[in-house]
PDB file of C-alpha atoms in Angstrom:
ATOM      1  CA  UNK A  67     -28.225   3.002  29.839  1.00 51.00           C
ATOM      2  CA  UNK A  68     -28.582   0.457  32.388  1.00 56.00           C
ATOM      3  CA  UNK A  69     -26.487  -2.866  32.127  1.00 52.00           C
ATOM      4  CA  UNK A  70     -26.081  -6.341  33.761  1.00 58.00           C
ATOM      5  CA  UNK A  71     -22.661  -7.669  34.333  1.00 56.00           C
ATOM      6  CA  UNK A  72     -22.123 -11.209  35.133  1.00 57.00           C
ATOM      7  CA  UNK A  73     -18.668 -11.230  36.691  1.00 53.00           C
ATOM      8  CA  UNK A  74     -18.454 -14.947  37.095  1.00 57.00           C
ATOM      9  CA  UNK A  75     -18.995 -15.429  33.357  1.00 53.00           C
ATOM     10  CA  UNK A  76     -17.199 -12.197  32.309  1.00 52.00           C
ATOM     11  CA  UNK A  77     -20.491 -11.319  30.311  1.00 60.00           C
ATOM     12  CA  UNK A  78     -21.993  -7.932  30.039  1.00 61.00           C
ATOM     13  CA  UNK A  79     -25.582  -6.931  28.749  1.00 58.00           C
ATOM     14  CA  UNK A  80     -27.214  -3.563  28.088  1.00 60.00           C
ATOM     15  CA  UNK A  81     -30.703  -2.597  27.958  1.00 59.00           C
ATOM     16  CA  UNK A  82     -30.003  -0.749  24.553  1.00 68.00           C
ATOM     17  CA  UNK A  83     -27.398  -0.777  21.893  1.00 70.00           C
ATOM     18  CA  UNK A  84     -23.806  -0.267  23.121  1.00 73.00           C
ATOM     19  CA  UNK A  85     -22.306   2.863  21.470  1.00 77.00           C
ATOM     20  CA  UNK A  86     -18.851   2.290  21.704  1.00 81.00           C
ATOM     21  CA  UNK A  87     -17.626   5.588  20.274  1.00 83.00           C
ATOM     22  CA  UNK A  88     -19.475   7.415  22.978  1.00 84.00           C
ATOM     23  CA  UNK A  89     -18.055   5.074  25.731  1.00 83.00           C
ATOM     24  CA  UNK A  90     -14.323   5.158  24.752  1.00 89.00           C
ATOM     25  CA  UNK A  91     -13.178   7.686  27.432  1.00 88.00           C
ATOM     26  CA  UNK A  92     -14.948   5.859  30.121  1.00 89.00           C
ATOM     27  CA  UNK A  93     -12.916   2.746  29.410  1.00 92.00           C
ATOM     28  CA  UNK A  94      -9.745   4.145  30.909  1.00 93.00           C
ATOM     29  CA  UNK A  95     -10.848   3.619  34.399  1.00 92.00           C
ATOM     30  CA  UNK A  96      -9.437   0.272  35.848  1.00 92.00           C
ATOM     31  CA  UNK A  97     -12.389  -1.729  36.891  1.00 89.00           C
ATOM     32  CA  UNK A  98     -14.021  -5.337  36.414  1.00 86.00           C
ATOM     33  CA  UNK A  99     -16.734  -3.805  33.938  1.00 82.00           C
ATOM     34  CA  UNK A 100     -14.414  -2.177  31.787  1.00 87.00           C
ATOM     35  CA  UNK A 101     -12.170  -5.117  31.884  1.00 90.00           C
ATOM     36  CA  UNK A 102     -15.066  -7.242  30.387  1.00 85.00           C
ATOM     37  CA  UNK A 103     -15.889  -4.836  27.602  1.00 86.00           C
ATOM     38  CA  UNK A 104     -12.133  -4.440  26.688  1.00 92.00           C
ATOM     39  CA  UNK A 105     -11.836  -8.383  26.640  1.00 90.00           C
ATOM     40  CA  UNK A 106     -14.861  -8.403  24.289  1.00 87.00           C
ATOM     41  CA  UNK A 107     -13.256  -5.884  22.226  1.00 91.00           C
ATOM     42  CA  UNK A 108      -9.903  -7.760  22.151  1.00 94.00           C
ATOM     43  CA  UNK A 109     -11.785 -10.690  20.771  1.00 90.00           C
ATOM     44  CA  UNK A 110     -13.382  -8.564  18.121  1.00 89.00           C
ATOM     45  CA  UNK A 111      -9.990  -7.158  17.068  1.00 92.00           C
ATOM     46  CA  UNK A 112      -8.406 -10.862  16.741  1.00 91.00           C
ATOM     47  CA  UNK A 113     -11.364 -12.402  15.012  1.00 90.00           C
ATOM     48  CA  UNK A 114     -13.175  -9.648  12.925  1.00 87.00           C
ATOM     49  CA  UNK A 115     -10.007  -7.389  12.546  1.00 88.00           C
ATOM     50  CA  UNK A 116     -12.102  -4.398  13.050  1.00 89.00           C
ATOM     51  CA  UNK A 117     -14.153  -2.793  15.565  1.00 90.00           C
ATOM     52  CA  UNK A 118     -17.502  -1.247  15.081  1.00 88.00           C
ATOM     53  CA  UNK A 119     -18.952   1.962  16.578  1.00 87.00           C
ATOM     54  CA  UNK A 120     -22.260   0.316  17.716  1.00 82.00           C
ATOM     55  CA  UNK A 121     -23.038  -3.320  18.911  1.00 79.00           C
ATOM     56  CA  UNK A 122     -26.227  -4.809  19.964  1.00 73.00           C
ATOM     57  CA  UNK A 123     -27.389  -4.856  23.585  1.00 67.00           C
ATOM     58  CA  UNK A 124     -25.928  -8.498  24.265  1.00 65.00           C
ATOM     59  CA  UNK A 125     -22.540  -7.025  22.817  1.00 63.00           C
ATOM     60  CA  UNK A 126     -21.973 -10.132  20.887  1.00 59.00           C
ATOM     61  CA  UNK A 127     -23.364  -9.205  17.316  1.00 63.00           C
ATOM     62  CA  UNK A 128     -22.791  -6.175  15.386  1.00 60.00           C
ATOM     63  CA  UNK A 129     -25.505  -3.909  14.390  1.00 55.00           C
ATOM     64  CA  UNK A 130     -26.839  -3.580  10.888  1.00 62.00           C
ATOM     65  CA  UNK A 131     -24.794  -0.398  10.543  1.00 64.00           C
ATOM     66  CA  UNK A 132     -21.524  -1.626   9.912  1.00 76.00           C
ATOM     67  CA  UNK A 133     -19.642   1.636  10.612  1.00 87.00           C
ATOM     68  CA  UNK A 134     -16.122   1.210  11.924  1.00 90.00           C
ATOM     69  CA  UNK A 135     -14.444   3.277  14.436  1.00 92.00           C
ATOM     70  CA  UNK A 136     -12.603   6.223  12.927  1.00 92.00           C
ATOM     71  CA  UNK A 137      -8.832   6.370  12.854  1.00 92.00           C
ATOM     72  CA  UNK A 138      -8.919   8.785  15.784  1.00 92.00           C
ATOM     73  CA  UNK A 139     -11.143   6.475  17.769  1.00 94.00           C
ATOM     74  CA  UNK A 140      -9.165   3.480  16.895  1.00 94.00           C
ATOM     75  CA  UNK A 141      -6.015   5.156  18.284  1.00 94.00           C
ATOM     76  CA  UNK A 142      -7.747   6.218  21.310  1.00 94.00           C
ATOM     77  CA  UNK A 143      -9.044   2.488  21.852  1.00 96.00           C
ATOM     78  CA  UNK A 144      -5.268   1.366  21.330  1.00 96.00           C
ATOM     79  CA  UNK A 145      -4.038   4.025  23.841  1.00 95.00           C
ATOM     80  CA  UNK A 146      -6.716   2.699  26.399  1.00 96.00           C
ATOM     81  CA  UNK A 147      -5.687  -0.740  25.745  1.00 97.00           C
ATOM     82  CA  UNK A 148      -1.863   0.294  26.478  1.00 95.00           C
ATOM     83  CA  UNK A 149      -2.876   1.731  29.692  1.00 95.00           C
ATOM     84  CA  UNK A 150      -4.704  -1.599  30.714  1.00 94.00           C
ATOM     85  CA  UNK A 151      -1.822  -3.662  29.313  1.00 95.00           C
ATOM     86  CA  UNK A 152       0.695  -1.526  31.427  1.00 93.00           C
ATOM     87  CA  UNK A 153      -1.709  -1.613  34.598  1.00 91.00           C
ATOM     88  CA  UNK A 154      -2.453  -5.416  34.487  1.00 90.00           C
ATOM     89  CA  UNK A 155       0.633  -6.680  32.715  1.00 90.00           C
ATOM     90  CA  UNK A 156      -1.675  -8.286  30.284  1.00 90.00           C
ATOM     91  CA  UNK A 157      -0.214  -9.589  26.909  1.00 93.00           C
ATOM     92  CA  UNK A 158      -3.660  -9.878  25.560  1.00 94.00           C
ATOM     93  CA  UNK A 159      -4.327  -6.168  25.765  1.00 95.00           C
ATOM     94  CA  UNK A 160      -0.758  -5.495  24.415  1.00 95.00           C
ATOM     95  CA  UNK A 161      -1.275  -7.841  21.543  1.00 95.00           C
ATOM     96  CA  UNK A 162      -4.463  -6.182  20.583  1.00 96.00           C
ATOM     97  CA  UNK A 163      -2.731  -2.874  20.437  1.00 96.00           C
ATOM     98  CA  UNK A 164      -0.235  -4.228  17.920  1.00 95.00           C
ATOM     99  CA  UNK A 165      -2.998  -5.518  15.869  1.00 95.00           C
ATOM    100  CA  UNK A 166      -4.772  -2.103  15.846  1.00 95.00           C
ATOM    101  CA  UNK A 167      -1.299  -0.539  14.844  1.00 93.00           C
ATOM    102  CA  UNK A 168      -1.274  -3.161  11.939  1.00 92.00           C
ATOM    103  CA  UNK A 169      -4.638  -2.424  10.728  1.00 93.00           C
ATOM    104  CA  UNK A 170      -4.017   1.378  10.907  1.00 93.00           C
ATOM    105  CA  UNK A 171      -0.839   0.915   9.208  1.00 91.00           C
ATOM    106  CA  UNK A 172      -2.354  -0.978   6.543  1.00 91.00           C
ATOM    107  CA  UNK A 173      -4.602   1.952   5.886  1.00 90.00           C
ATOM    108  CA  UNK A 174      -1.763   4.527   6.006  1.00 88.00           C
ATOM    109  CA  UNK A 175      -1.542   5.571   9.856  1.00 83.00           C
ATOM    110  CA  UNK A 176      -0.768   4.119  13.019  1.00 77.00           C
ATOM    111  CA  UNK A 177       2.840   4.181  13.433  1.00 83.00           C
ATOM    112  CA  UNK A 178       2.779   6.226  16.772  1.00 87.00           C
ATOM    113  CA  UNK A 179       0.480   3.542  18.243  1.00 87.00           C
ATOM    114  CA  UNK A 180       2.895   0.678  17.429  1.00 87.00           C
ATOM    115  CA  UNK A 181       5.827   2.687  18.653  1.00 88.00           C
ATOM    116  CA  UNK A 182       4.084   3.052  21.929  1.00 89.00           C
ATOM    117  CA  UNK A 183       3.400  -0.560  22.021  1.00 90.00           C
ATOM    118  CA  UNK A 184       7.045  -1.567  21.270  1.00 90.00           C
ATOM    119  CA  UNK A 185       8.229   0.631  24.130  1.00 91.00           C
ATOM    120  CA  UNK A 186       5.802  -1.287  26.406  1.00 90.00           C
ATOM    121  CA  UNK A 187       7.021  -4.433  25.108  1.00 89.00           C
ATOM    122  CA  UNK A 188      10.687  -3.536  25.662  1.00 90.00           C
ATOM    123  CA  UNK A 189       9.851  -2.335  29.303  1.00 89.00           C
ATOM    124  CA  UNK A 190       8.495  -5.989  29.836  1.00 86.00           C
ATOM    125  CA  UNK A 191      11.631  -7.613  28.767  1.00 77.00           C
TER     126      UNK A 191
END
């Protein structure tokens, strides 16, 4: 998959659909490209209150398939956001982890993710 990254505007475009569920592990690496992707995902968490497995190539709109990440994938995304929150001391990432924890908690899970986020919050005080 090729991609175009506009670092000035923090935009990213792909030549094909963006398969988030396949890309999750790669997002652990701290770099500008991943920052842009995770920034977009934080906005999706804030506005849509869910994250889909697949987005279209401009990464703004959802695909016709509305399949959400699985609980395991949400937890993995939350752990990645925690890594970024700690590395960058960025409240946006930590806030998104809390929101993911709330989402999972409302579905009967997510306690561990929320506890990890609370630990990071305590470290920042």
